[in-house]
PDB file of C-alpha atoms in Angstrom:
ATOM      1  CA  MET P   1      71.620  87.216 106.810  1.00  0.00           C
ATOM      2  CA  ASN P   2      71.362  83.478 107.279  1.00  0.00           C
ATOM      3  CA  ARG P   3      74.078  81.373 108.936  1.00  0.00           C
ATOM      4  CA  ALA P   4      75.305  79.989 105.789  1.00  0.00           C
ATOM      5  CA  ALA P   5      75.766  83.543 104.400  1.00  0.00           C
ATOM      6  CA  ARG P   6      77.618  84.621 107.472  1.00  0.00           C
ATOM      7  CA  LEU P   7      80.025  81.694 107.377  1.00  0.00           C
ATOM      8  CA  LEU P   8      80.968  82.554 103.840  1.00  0.00           C
ATOM      9  CA  ARG P   9      82.183  85.890 105.305  1.00  0.00           C
ATOM     10  CA  GLY P  10      85.114  84.120 107.135  1.00  0.00           C
ATOM     11  CA  LEU P  11      86.841  80.941 108.047  1.00  0.00           C
ATOM     12  CA  VAL P  12      88.311  82.592 111.108  1.00  0.00           C
ATOM     13  CA  ALA P  13      88.965  85.823 112.800  1.00  0.00           C
ATOM     14  CA  GLY P  14      88.634  88.629 110.129  1.00  0.00           C
ATOM     15  CA  THR P  15      87.890  86.475 107.066  1.00  0.00           C
ATOM     16  CA  GLY P  16      85.015  88.582 106.227  1.00  0.00           C
ATOM     17  CA  ALA P  17      87.519  90.816 104.208  1.00  0.00           C
ATOM     18  CA  LEU P  18      87.474  87.974 101.587  1.00  0.00           C
ATOM     19  CA  ALA P  19      83.677  87.770 101.216  1.00  0.00           C
ATOM     20  CA  LEU P  20      83.497  91.595 101.109  1.00  0.00           C
ATOM     21  CA  ALA P  21      86.043  91.315  98.114  1.00  0.00           C
ATOM     22  CA  THR P  22      83.827  89.060  96.330  1.00  0.00           C
ATOM     23  CA  VAL P  23      80.721  90.983  96.916  1.00  0.00           C
ATOM     24  CA  THR P  24      82.008  94.332  95.830  1.00  0.00           C
ATOM     25  CA  GLY P  25      84.224  92.841  93.113  1.00  0.00           C
ATOM     26  CA  ILE P  26      87.441  94.392  94.613  1.00  0.00           C
ATOM     27  CA  GLY P  27      90.388  92.454  93.609  1.00  0.00           C
ATOM     28  CA  MET P  28      92.999  91.017  95.830  1.00  0.00           C
ATOM     29  CA  THR P  29      95.731  91.469  93.138  1.00  0.00           C
ATOM     30  CA  GLY P  30      96.607  93.759  90.543  1.00  0.00           C
ATOM     31  CA  VAL P  31      98.230  96.283  92.793  1.00  0.00           C
ATOM     32  CA  SER P  32     101.644  97.374  91.103  1.00  0.00           C
ATOM     33  CA  SER P  33     104.755  96.715  92.906  1.00  0.00           C
ATOM     34  CA  ALA P  34     105.556 100.502  93.185  1.00  0.00           C
ATOM     35  CA  GLU P  35     102.055 100.960  94.642  1.00  0.00           C
ATOM     36  CA  ALA P  36     102.731  98.080  97.195  1.00  0.00           C
ATOM     37  CA  THR P  37     105.949  99.300  98.540  1.00  0.00           C
ATOM     38  CA  ALA P  38     104.592 103.063  98.994  1.00  0.00           C
ATOM     39  CA  VAL P  39     103.679 103.878 102.401  1.00  0.00           C
ATOM     40  CA  GLU P  40     101.129 106.771 102.820  1.00  0.00           C
ATOM     41  CA  THR P  41      98.658 107.953 105.596  1.00  0.00           C
ATOM     42  CA  GLY P  42      95.174 106.924 104.340  1.00  0.00           C
ATOM     43  CA  PRO P  43      92.108 108.951 105.114  1.00  0.00           C
ATOM     44  CA  ARG P  44      89.850 108.426 108.133  1.00  0.00           C
ATOM     45  CA  GLN P  45      87.000 105.874 107.571  1.00  0.00           C
ATOM     46  CA  ASP P  46      83.876 105.307 109.377  1.00  0.00           C
ATOM     47  CA  ASP P  47      83.248 101.863 108.353  1.00  0.00           C
ATOM     48  CA  PHE P  48      85.051  98.628 107.699  1.00  0.00           C
ATOM     49  CA  LEU P  49      83.906  98.422 103.973  1.00  0.00           C
ATOM     50  CA  SER P  50      85.220 101.840 102.872  1.00  0.00           C
ATOM     51  CA  ALA P  51      88.398 101.166 104.594  1.00  0.00           C
ATOM     52  CA  PHE P  52      88.655  97.695 103.157  1.00  0.00           C
ATOM     53  CA  ALA P  53      88.204  99.014  99.564  1.00  0.00           C
ATOM     54  CA  TYR P  54      90.834 101.799  99.991  1.00  0.00           C
ATOM     55  CA  SER P  55      93.432  99.197 101.262  1.00  0.00           C
ATOM     56  CA  GLN P  56      92.989  97.109  98.111  1.00  0.00           C
ATOM     57  CA  GLN P  57      94.644  99.857  96.117  1.00  0.00           C
ATOM     58  CA  HIS P  58      96.860 100.990  99.002  1.00  0.00           C
ATOM     59  CA  PRO P  59      98.032  97.890 100.788  1.00  0.00           C
ATOM     60  CA  ASN P  60     100.686  99.409 103.006  1.00  0.00           C
ATOM     61  CA  ALA P  61      98.563 102.434 103.967  1.00  0.00           C
ATOM     62  CA  VAL P  62      98.853 103.582 107.485  1.00  0.00           C
ATOM     63  CA  PRO P  63      95.714 104.724 109.511  1.00  0.00           C
ATOM     64  CA  ALA P  64      95.620 108.523 110.327  1.00  0.00           C
ATOM     65  CA  GLY P  65      97.102 109.334 113.696  1.00  0.00           C
ATOM     66  CA  SER P  66      99.623 106.371 113.587  1.00  0.00           C
ATOM     67  CA  ASN P  67     103.078 105.720 113.406  1.00  0.00           C
ATOM     68  CA  ASP P  68     104.569 109.056 114.032  1.00  0.00           C
ATOM     69  CA  PHE P  69     107.884 107.631 115.650  1.00  0.00           C
ATOM     70  CA  SER P  70     108.649 111.175 116.884  1.00  0.00           C
ATOM     71  CA  CYS P  71     105.714 111.215 119.175  1.00  0.00           C
ATOM     72  CA  GLU P  72     106.535 111.624 122.948  1.00  0.00           C
ATOM     73  CA  PRO P  73     104.161 110.151 125.476  1.00  0.00           C
ATOM     74  CA  GLY P  74     102.743 112.540 127.871  1.00  0.00           C
ATOM     75  CA  GLY P  75     102.201 112.129 131.449  1.00  0.00           C
ATOM     76  CA  GLU P  76      98.486 111.580 131.025  1.00  0.00           C
ATOM     77  CA  HIS P  77      98.871 108.820 128.562  1.00  0.00           C
ATOM     78  CA  PRO P  78     102.695 107.501 129.140  1.00  0.00           C
ATOM     79  CA  ASP P  79     102.120 104.216 127.299  1.00  0.00           C
ATOM     80  CA  PRO P  80     101.965 104.195 123.566  1.00  0.00           C
ATOM     81  CA  VAL P  81      99.187 102.275 121.909  1.00  0.00           C
ATOM     82  CA  VAL P  82     100.052  99.572 119.376  1.00  0.00           C
ATOM     83  CA  LEU P  83      97.107  98.425 117.157  1.00  0.00           C
ATOM     84  CA  VAL P  84      97.055  94.854 115.971  1.00  0.00           C
ATOM     85  CA  HIS P  85      94.875  93.846 113.000  1.00  0.00           C
ATOM     86  CA  GLY P  86      93.093  90.417 112.617  1.00  0.00           C
ATOM     87  CA  THR P  87      93.376  87.675 110.028  1.00  0.00           C
ATOM     88  CA  PHE P  88      92.855  88.671 106.535  1.00  0.00           C
ATOM     89  CA  GLU P  89      92.830  92.256 107.495  1.00  0.00           C
ATOM     90  CA  ASN P  90      95.582  94.991 107.674  1.00  0.00           C
ATOM     91  CA  ARG P  91      96.582  97.965 109.906  1.00  0.00           C
ATOM     92  CA  TYR P  92      94.641 100.409 107.724  1.00  0.00           C
ATOM     93  CA  ASP P  93      91.189  98.698 107.121  1.00  0.00           C
ATOM     94  CA  ASN P  94      91.097  97.665 110.888  1.00  0.00           C
ATOM     95  CA  TRP P  95      91.876 100.920 112.461  1.00  0.00           C
ATOM     96  CA  ALA P  96      91.227 103.655 110.003  1.00  0.00           C
ATOM     97  CA  GLU P  97      88.677 105.170 112.549  1.00  0.00           C
ATOM     98  CA  LEU P  98      89.972 104.169 116.041  1.00  0.00           C
ATOM     99  CA  SER P  99      93.495 105.368 115.332  1.00  0.00           C
ATOM    100  CA  PRO P 100      92.914 108.990 114.642  1.00  0.00           C
ATOM    101  CA  GLU P 101      90.481 108.868 117.659  1.00  0.00           C
ATOM    102  CA  LEU P 102      93.046 107.778 119.951  1.00  0.00           C
ATOM    103  CA  ALA P 103      95.597 110.323 118.592  1.00  0.00           C
ATOM    104  CA  GLU P 104      93.129 113.008 119.086  1.00  0.00           C
ATOM    105  CA  ARG P 105      92.918 111.907 122.653  1.00  0.00           C
ATOM    106  CA  GLY P 106      96.572 112.465 123.107  1.00  0.00           C
ATOM    107  CA  TYR P 107      97.918 108.976 122.659  1.00  0.00           C
ATOM    108  CA  CYS P 108     101.047 108.139 120.636  1.00  0.00           C
ATOM    109  CA  VAL P 109      99.603 105.372 118.323  1.00  0.00           C
ATOM    110  CA  PHE P 110     101.348 102.882 116.252  1.00  0.00           C
ATOM    111  CA  SER P 111     100.225 100.168 113.968  1.00  0.00           C
ATOM    112  CA  LEU P 112     101.777  97.250 112.106  1.00  0.00           C
ATOM    113  CA  ASN P 113     100.998  94.892 109.428  1.00  0.00           C
ATOM    114  CA  TYR P 114     102.160  91.292 109.968  1.00  0.00           C
ATOM    115  CA  GLY P 115     101.776  87.720 108.653  1.00  0.00           C
ATOM    116  CA  GLY P 116     101.585  88.616 104.994  1.00  0.00           C
ATOM    117  CA  GLY P 117     103.342  89.883 101.986  1.00  0.00           C
ATOM    118  CA  ALA P 118     104.064  93.493 100.946  1.00  0.00           C
ATOM    119  CA  ASN P 119     102.099  93.182  97.693  1.00  0.00           C
ATOM    120  CA  SER P 120      98.979  92.218  99.397  1.00  0.00           C
ATOM    121  CA  ALA P 121      96.410  93.948 101.634  1.00  0.00           C
ATOM    122  CA  ILE P 122      95.211  90.482 102.889  1.00  0.00           C
ATOM    123  CA  LYS P 123      97.708  89.832 105.829  1.00  0.00           C
ATOM    124  CA  GLY P 124      97.480  88.157 109.177  1.00  0.00           C
ATOM    125  CA  THR P 125      97.628  84.565 107.457  1.00  0.00           C
ATOM    126  CA  GLY P 126     100.982  83.568 108.676  1.00  0.00           C
ATOM    127  CA  GLU P 127     101.989  81.119 111.283  1.00  0.00           C
ATOM    128  CA  ILE P 128     101.062  82.821 114.672  1.00  0.00           C
ATOM    129  CA  THR P 129     104.412  82.386 116.531  1.00  0.00           C
ATOM    130  CA  ARG P 130     106.152  84.062 113.519  1.00  0.00           C
ATOM    131  CA  SER P 131     103.512  86.742 113.569  1.00  0.00           C
ATOM    132  CA  ALA P 132     104.151  87.176 117.482  1.00  0.00           C
ATOM    133  CA  ARG P 133     107.834  87.645 116.792  1.00  0.00           C
ATOM    134  CA  GLU P 134     107.012  90.386 114.091  1.00  0.00           C
ATOM    135  CA  LEU P 135     104.988  92.109 116.911  1.00  0.00           C
ATOM    136  CA  SER P 136     107.785  91.730 119.404  1.00  0.00           C
ATOM    137  CA  GLY P 137     110.284  93.518 116.863  1.00  0.00           C
ATOM    138  CA  PHE P 138     107.711  96.105 116.422  1.00  0.00           C
ATOM    139  CA  VAL P 139     107.082  96.831 120.022  1.00  0.00           C
ATOM    140  CA  ASP P 140     110.897  97.118 120.497  1.00  0.00           C
ATOM    141  CA  ARG P 141     111.036  99.832 117.863  1.00  0.00           C
ATOM    142  CA  VAL P 142     108.238 101.653 119.413  1.00  0.00           C
ATOM    143  CA  LEU P 143     109.694 101.786 122.940  1.00  0.00           C
ATOM    144  CA  ALA P 144     113.173 102.639 121.556  1.00  0.00           C
ATOM    145  CA  ALA P 145     111.624 105.635 119.623  1.00  0.00           C
ATOM    146  CA  THR P 146     109.386 106.835 122.253  1.00  0.00           C
ATOM    147  CA  GLY P 147     111.288 106.354 125.518  1.00  0.00           C
ATOM    148  CA  ALA P 148     108.444 104.650 127.144  1.00  0.00           C
ATOM    149  CA  GLU P 149     108.788 101.485 129.450  1.00  0.00           C
ATOM    150  CA  GLU P 150     105.643  99.799 128.262  1.00  0.00           C
ATOM    151  CA  VAL P 151     102.987  99.753 125.651  1.00  0.00           C
ATOM    152  CA  ASP P 152      99.315  99.176 125.701  1.00  0.00           C
ATOM    153  CA  ILE P 153      98.012  96.705 122.780  1.00  0.00           C
ATOM    154  CA  VAL P 154      94.582  97.008 121.325  1.00  0.00           C
ATOM    155  CA  GLY P 155      93.999  94.058 118.991  1.00  0.00           C
ATOM    156  CA  HIS P 156      91.098  92.663 116.901  1.00  0.00           C
ATOM    157  CA  SER P 157      90.266  88.885 116.477  1.00  0.00           C
ATOM    158  CA  GLN P 158      93.726  87.264 116.107  1.00  0.00           C
ATOM    159  CA  GLY P 159      95.322  90.565 117.006  1.00  0.00           C
ATOM    160  CA  GLY P 160      93.758  90.212 120.546  1.00  0.00           C
ATOM    161  CA  MET P 161      94.910  86.674 121.030  1.00  0.00           C
ATOM    162  CA  MET P 162      98.292  86.561 119.314  1.00  0.00           C
ATOM    163  CA  PRO P 163      99.941  89.228 121.654  1.00  0.00           C
ATOM    164  CA  ARG P 164      99.225  86.671 124.434  1.00  0.00           C
ATOM    165  CA  TYR P 165     101.905  84.442 122.758  1.00  0.00           C
ATOM    166  CA  TYR P 166     104.215  87.411 122.778  1.00  0.00           C
ATOM    167  CA  ILE P 167     103.534  88.066 126.420  1.00  0.00           C
ATOM    168  CA  GLU P 168     103.960  84.655 127.570  1.00  0.00           C
ATOM    169  CA  ASN P 169     106.855  83.355 125.416  1.00  0.00           C
ATOM    170  CA  LEU P 170     108.802  86.223 123.950  1.00  0.00           C
ATOM    171  CA  GLY P 171     109.510  88.685 126.890  1.00  0.00           C
ATOM    172  CA  GLY P 172     106.250  90.757 126.164  1.00  0.00           C
ATOM    173  CA  ALA P 173     105.311  90.460 129.875  1.00  0.00           C
ATOM    174  CA  SER P 174     107.794  93.198 130.797  1.00  0.00           C
ATOM    175  CA  GLU P 175     106.974  95.382 127.784  1.00  0.00           C
ATOM    176  CA  VAL P 176     103.099  95.299 127.925  1.00  0.00           C
ATOM    177  CA  ASP P 177     101.139  97.122 130.488  1.00  0.00           C
ATOM    178  CA  SER P 178      97.558  96.059 129.186  1.00  0.00           C
ATOM    179  CA  LEU P 179      95.956  94.113 126.413  1.00  0.00           C
ATOM    180  CA  VAL P 180      92.609  94.954 125.053  1.00  0.00           C
ATOM    181  CA  GLY P 181      90.990  92.487 122.780  1.00  0.00           C
ATOM    182  CA  LEU P 182      88.108  93.184 120.539  1.00  0.00           C
ATOM    183  CA  VAL P 183      86.413  89.823 119.774  1.00  0.00           C
ATOM    184  CA  PRO P 184      89.704  88.071 120.368  1.00  0.00           C
ATOM    185  CA  SER P 185      90.042  84.396 119.469  1.00  0.00           C
ATOM    186  CA  ASN P 186      91.456  83.447 122.775  1.00  0.00           C
ATOM    187  CA  HIS P 187      89.836  79.877 122.787  1.00  0.00           C
ATOM    188  CA  GLY P 188      89.684  79.548 119.028  1.00  0.00           C
ATOM    189  CA  THR P 189      86.417  79.126 117.141  1.00  0.00           C
ATOM    190  CA  THR P 190      84.050  76.253 116.274  1.00  0.00           C
ATOM    191  CA  LEU P 191      82.674  77.941 113.148  1.00  0.00           C
ATOM    192  CA  TYR P 192      79.290  76.808 114.227  1.00  0.00           C
ATOM    193  CA  GLY P 193      80.758  73.374 114.416  1.00  0.00           C
ATOM    194  CA  LEU P 194      82.629  73.499 111.128  1.00  0.00           C
ATOM    195  CA  ASN P 195      85.861  72.985 112.997  1.00  0.00           C
ATOM    196  CA  GLN P 196      85.183  69.190 113.143  1.00  0.00           C
ATOM    197  CA  LEU P 197      85.432  69.252 109.433  1.00  0.00           C
ATOM    198  CA  ALA P 198      88.375  71.691 109.257  1.00  0.00           C
ATOM    199  CA  GLY P 199      90.210  69.884 111.581  1.00  0.00           C
ATOM    200  CA  PHE P 200      91.166  67.471 108.810  1.00  0.00           C
ATOM    201  CA  LEU P 201      93.452  70.282 107.384  1.00  0.00           C
ATOM    202  CA  PRO P 202      97.126  70.239 108.338  1.00  0.00           C
ATOM    203  CA  GLU P 203      97.478  72.837 111.140  1.00  0.00           C
ATOM    204  CA  GLY P 204      99.541  75.877 110.749  1.00  0.00           C
ATOM    205  CA  GLN P 205     100.169  75.481 106.889  1.00  0.00           C
ATOM    206  CA  PRO P 206      99.903  77.775 103.842  1.00  0.00           C
ATOM    207  CA  PRO P 207      97.769  79.433 102.578  1.00  0.00           C
ATOM    208  CA  CYS P 208      96.358  80.406 105.806  1.00  0.00           C
ATOM    209  CA  ALA P 209      98.354  78.875 108.658  1.00  0.00           C
ATOM    210  CA  SER P 210      96.870  81.155 111.141  1.00  0.00           C
ATOM    211  CA  CYS P 211      93.192  79.878 110.102  1.00  0.00           C
ATOM    212  CA  THR P 212      93.673  76.366 111.337  1.00  0.00           C
ATOM    213  CA  GLN P 213      95.683  77.404 114.311  1.00  0.00           C
ATOM    214  CA  GLN P 214      92.662  79.361 115.494  1.00  0.00           C
ATOM    215  CA  LEU P 215      90.226  76.425 115.358  1.00  0.00           C
ATOM    216  CA  ALA P 216      88.971  75.490 118.810  1.00  0.00           C
ATOM    217  CA  GLY P 217      90.886  72.464 120.014  1.00  0.00           C
ATOM    218  CA  SER P 218      93.945  73.072 117.732  1.00  0.00           C
ATOM    219  CA  ASP P 219      97.550  72.259 119.075  1.00  0.00           C
ATOM    220  CA  PHE P 220      98.251  76.048 119.081  1.00  0.00           C
ATOM    221  CA  ILE P 221      95.197  77.043 121.094  1.00  0.00           C
ATOM    222  CA  THR P 222      95.501  74.235 123.576  1.00  0.00           C
ATOM    223  CA  GLU P 223      99.153  75.024 124.210  1.00  0.00           C
ATOM    224  CA  LEU P 224      98.470  78.839 124.605  1.00  0.00           C
ATOM    225  CA  ASN P 225      95.981  78.204 127.322  1.00  0.00           C
ATOM    226  CA  SER P 226      97.636  75.329 129.022  1.00  0.00           C
ATOM    227  CA  ASP P 227      99.609  76.945 131.683  1.00  0.00           C
ATOM    228  CA  GLY P 228      97.305  79.700 132.678  1.00  0.00           C
ATOM    229  CA  GLU P 229      95.578  82.167 130.484  1.00  0.00           C
ATOM    230  CA  THR P 230      97.276  85.391 131.861  1.00  0.00           C
ATOM    231  CA  VAL P 231     100.313  86.596 133.465  1.00  0.00           C
ATOM    232  CA  PRO P 232     100.682  88.888 136.530  1.00  0.00           C
ATOM    233  CA  GLY P 233     101.491  92.572 135.806  1.00  0.00           C
ATOM    234  CA  VAL P 234      99.272  92.840 132.680  1.00  0.00           C
ATOM    235  CA  ASP P 235      95.626  93.778 132.582  1.00  0.00           C
ATOM    236  CA  TYR P 236      93.325  92.075 130.109  1.00  0.00           C
ATOM    237  CA  THR P 237      90.066  93.384 128.582  1.00  0.00           C
ATOM    238  CA  ASN P 238      88.070  91.206 126.332  1.00  0.00           C
ATOM    239  CA  ILE P 239      85.150  92.868 124.364  1.00  0.00           C
ATOM    240  CA  ALA P 240      82.897  90.520 122.750  1.00  0.00           C
ATOM    241  CA  THR P 241      79.465  90.687 120.718  1.00  0.00           C
ATOM    242  CA  LYS P 242      76.547  88.326 120.933  1.00  0.00           C
ATOM    243  CA  TYR P 243      76.225  88.597 117.022  1.00  0.00           C
ATOM    244  CA  ASP P 244      79.924  87.360 116.420  1.00  0.00           C
ATOM    245  CA  GLU P 245      79.700  85.080 113.359  1.00  0.00           C
ATOM    246  CA  VAL P 246      83.423  84.257 113.276  1.00  0.00           C
ATOM    247  CA  VAL P 247      84.449  83.657 116.704  1.00  0.00           C
ATOM    248  CA  THR P 248      81.939  81.093 117.873  1.00  0.00           C
ATOM    249  CA  PRO P 249      80.804  80.716 120.438  1.00  0.00           C
ATOM    250  CA  TYR P 250      81.127  84.424 121.374  1.00  0.00           C
ATOM    251  CA  THR P 251      82.101  83.506 124.834  1.00  0.00           C
ATOM    252  CA  SER P 252      85.453  82.021 123.225  1.00  0.00           C
ATOM    253  CA  ALA P 253      86.866  85.488 123.440  1.00  0.00           C
ATOM    254  CA  PHE P 254      86.733  85.567 127.209  1.00  0.00           C
ATOM    255  CA  LEU P 255      89.559  84.705 129.514  1.00  0.00           C
ATOM    256  CA  GLU P 256      89.204  82.843 132.944  1.00  0.00           C
ATOM    257  CA  ALA P 257      88.241  85.208 135.601  1.00  0.00           C
ATOM    258  CA  GLY P 258      91.143  86.938 137.651  1.00  0.00           C
ATOM    259  CA  PRO P 259      91.880  90.083 139.245  1.00  0.00           C
ATOM    260  CA  ASN P 260      93.566  91.293 136.098  1.00  0.00           C
ATOM    261  CA  VAL P 261      90.791  90.188 133.730  1.00  0.00           C
ATOM    262  CA  THR P 262      87.759  92.139 132.494  1.00  0.00           C
ATOM    263  CA  ASN P 263      85.265  90.505 130.076  1.00  0.00           C
ATOM    264  CA  LEU P 264      82.688  92.568 128.580  1.00  0.00           C
ATOM    265  CA  THR P 265      79.727  91.882 126.091  1.00  0.00           C
ATOM    266  CA  LEU P 266      78.647  94.698 123.753  1.00  0.00           C
ATOM    267  CA  GLN P 267      75.078  93.951 124.345  1.00  0.00           C
ATOM    268  CA  ASP P 268      75.266  94.574 128.214  1.00  0.00           C
ATOM    269  CA  PHE P 269      75.679  98.283 127.376  1.00  0.00           C
ATOM    270  CA  CYS P 270      73.546  98.379 124.186  1.00  0.00           C
ATOM    271  CA  ALA P 271      71.037  95.631 124.092  1.00  0.00           C
ATOM    272  CA  ILE P 272      69.816  96.461 120.456  1.00  0.00           C
ATOM    273  CA  ASP P 273      73.335  96.693 119.092  1.00  0.00           C
ATOM    274  CA  LEU P 274      73.691  94.060 116.228  1.00  0.00           C
ATOM    275  CA  THR P 275      77.379  94.670 115.515  1.00  0.00           C
ATOM    276  CA  GLU P 276      79.252  91.606 114.454  1.00  0.00           C
ATOM    277  CA  HIS P 277      82.890  90.488 114.253  1.00  0.00           C
ATOM    278  CA  ILE P 278      84.273  92.739 111.523  1.00  0.00           C
ATOM    279  CA  GLY P 279      82.265  95.785 112.404  1.00  0.00           C
ATOM    280  CA  ILE P 280      83.260  95.941 115.997  1.00  0.00           C
ATOM    281  CA  SER P 281      86.335  98.258 115.670  1.00  0.00           C
ATOM    282  CA  TYR P 282      84.081 100.810 114.048  1.00  0.00           C
ATOM    283  CA  ASN P 283      81.411 100.547 116.860  1.00  0.00           C
ATOM    284  CA  GLY P 284      80.943 103.607 119.092  1.00  0.00           C
ATOM    285  CA  THR P 285      80.087 101.533 122.124  1.00  0.00           C
ATOM    286  CA  ALA P 286      83.099  99.254 121.612  1.00  0.00           C
ATOM    287  CA  GLN P 287      85.446 102.116 121.093  1.00  0.00           C
ATOM    288  CA  GLN P 288      84.458 103.687 124.347  1.00  0.00           C
ATOM    289  CA  LEU P 289      84.990 100.424 126.188  1.00  0.00           C
ATOM    290  CA  VAL P 290      88.567 100.553 124.547  1.00  0.00           C
ATOM    291  CA  PHE P 291      89.092 103.979 125.851  1.00  0.00           C
ATOM    292  CA  ASN P 292      87.880 102.935 129.392  1.00  0.00           C
ATOM    293  CA  ALA P 293      90.331 100.080 129.285  1.00  0.00           C
ATOM    294  CA  LEU P 294      93.191 102.228 128.344  1.00  0.00           C
ATOM    295  CA  ASP P 295      92.267 105.135 130.781  1.00  0.00           C
ATOM    296  CA  PRO P 296      90.057 103.728 133.779  1.00  0.00           C
ATOM    297  CA  ALA P 297      90.485 106.697 135.798  1.00  0.00           C
ATOM    298  CA  ASN P 298      88.498 108.671 133.309  1.00  0.00           C
ATOM    299  CA  ALA P 299      86.091 105.779 132.246  1.00  0.00           C
ATOM    300  CA  GLN P 300      82.515 106.613 130.943  1.00  0.00           C
ATOM    301  CA  ARG P 301      79.739 104.285 130.570  1.00  0.00           C
ATOM    302  CA  PRO P 302      78.945 104.103 126.802  1.00  0.00           C
ATOM    303  CA  GLY P 303      75.632 104.497 125.266  1.00  0.00           C
ATOM    304  CA  CYS P 304      74.007 103.299 122.108  1.00  0.00           C
TER     305      CYS P 304
END
């Protein structure tokens, strides 16, 4: 796939879903009101495209293993895991494989939709500070239901970066033990230089407020990183891939070095792995790195 084709897959952080809809002929609309408001547990999926297709007809689907608010965390995994999707994604298409994997390992797993309307499977497009408030309220609900003191957050793309605003500005520092980001847009994206052109668009405005906010050099990204990139007491793990075509350069995912920061590149563990931005949450090597970050005492080196 050439660079132009890759760019068509996304403006930023998960936008590949839009191109997939075009390629497969799946509509973004046409879901009835009754279907949109129904919440159901969707089947496990092994790839993003299958999960994306399912979510178009079931926009509020919950990934298997997720959102059992009667779940009681055990001593082995005392922190519930909150899964946070990326831009133009949703809780189901992003986590239809990782959620049941975590549940099978004994975690209490929770996932939310944010930054989008109930009638659409395309979410994560809202203004990021508002989305962070949605996350804050969801975490409060998880803590109240489970009796846990803190949660671990696993996020994809915007979902790996947006929680930092919650941690730094909305009281999340006392509620989050660790933040694991899969290709997080921590320093925004240059979109192979197209941010210079997109920079003429008004920042933080519909139809995709979060898109312009995630451009490298945006006011939002600049402010987010202006007073230190981490806070004490929270562990940060960032997992990038050299073949990321949305967050560019791929090193934009990394946070500045510190005792509570771990920056990892997929190809350091599997040199022949060609996984890109959208596919990383379904990648076995990346998933093992997530498991290691959540449970470092039982970490295992991932293979290919």
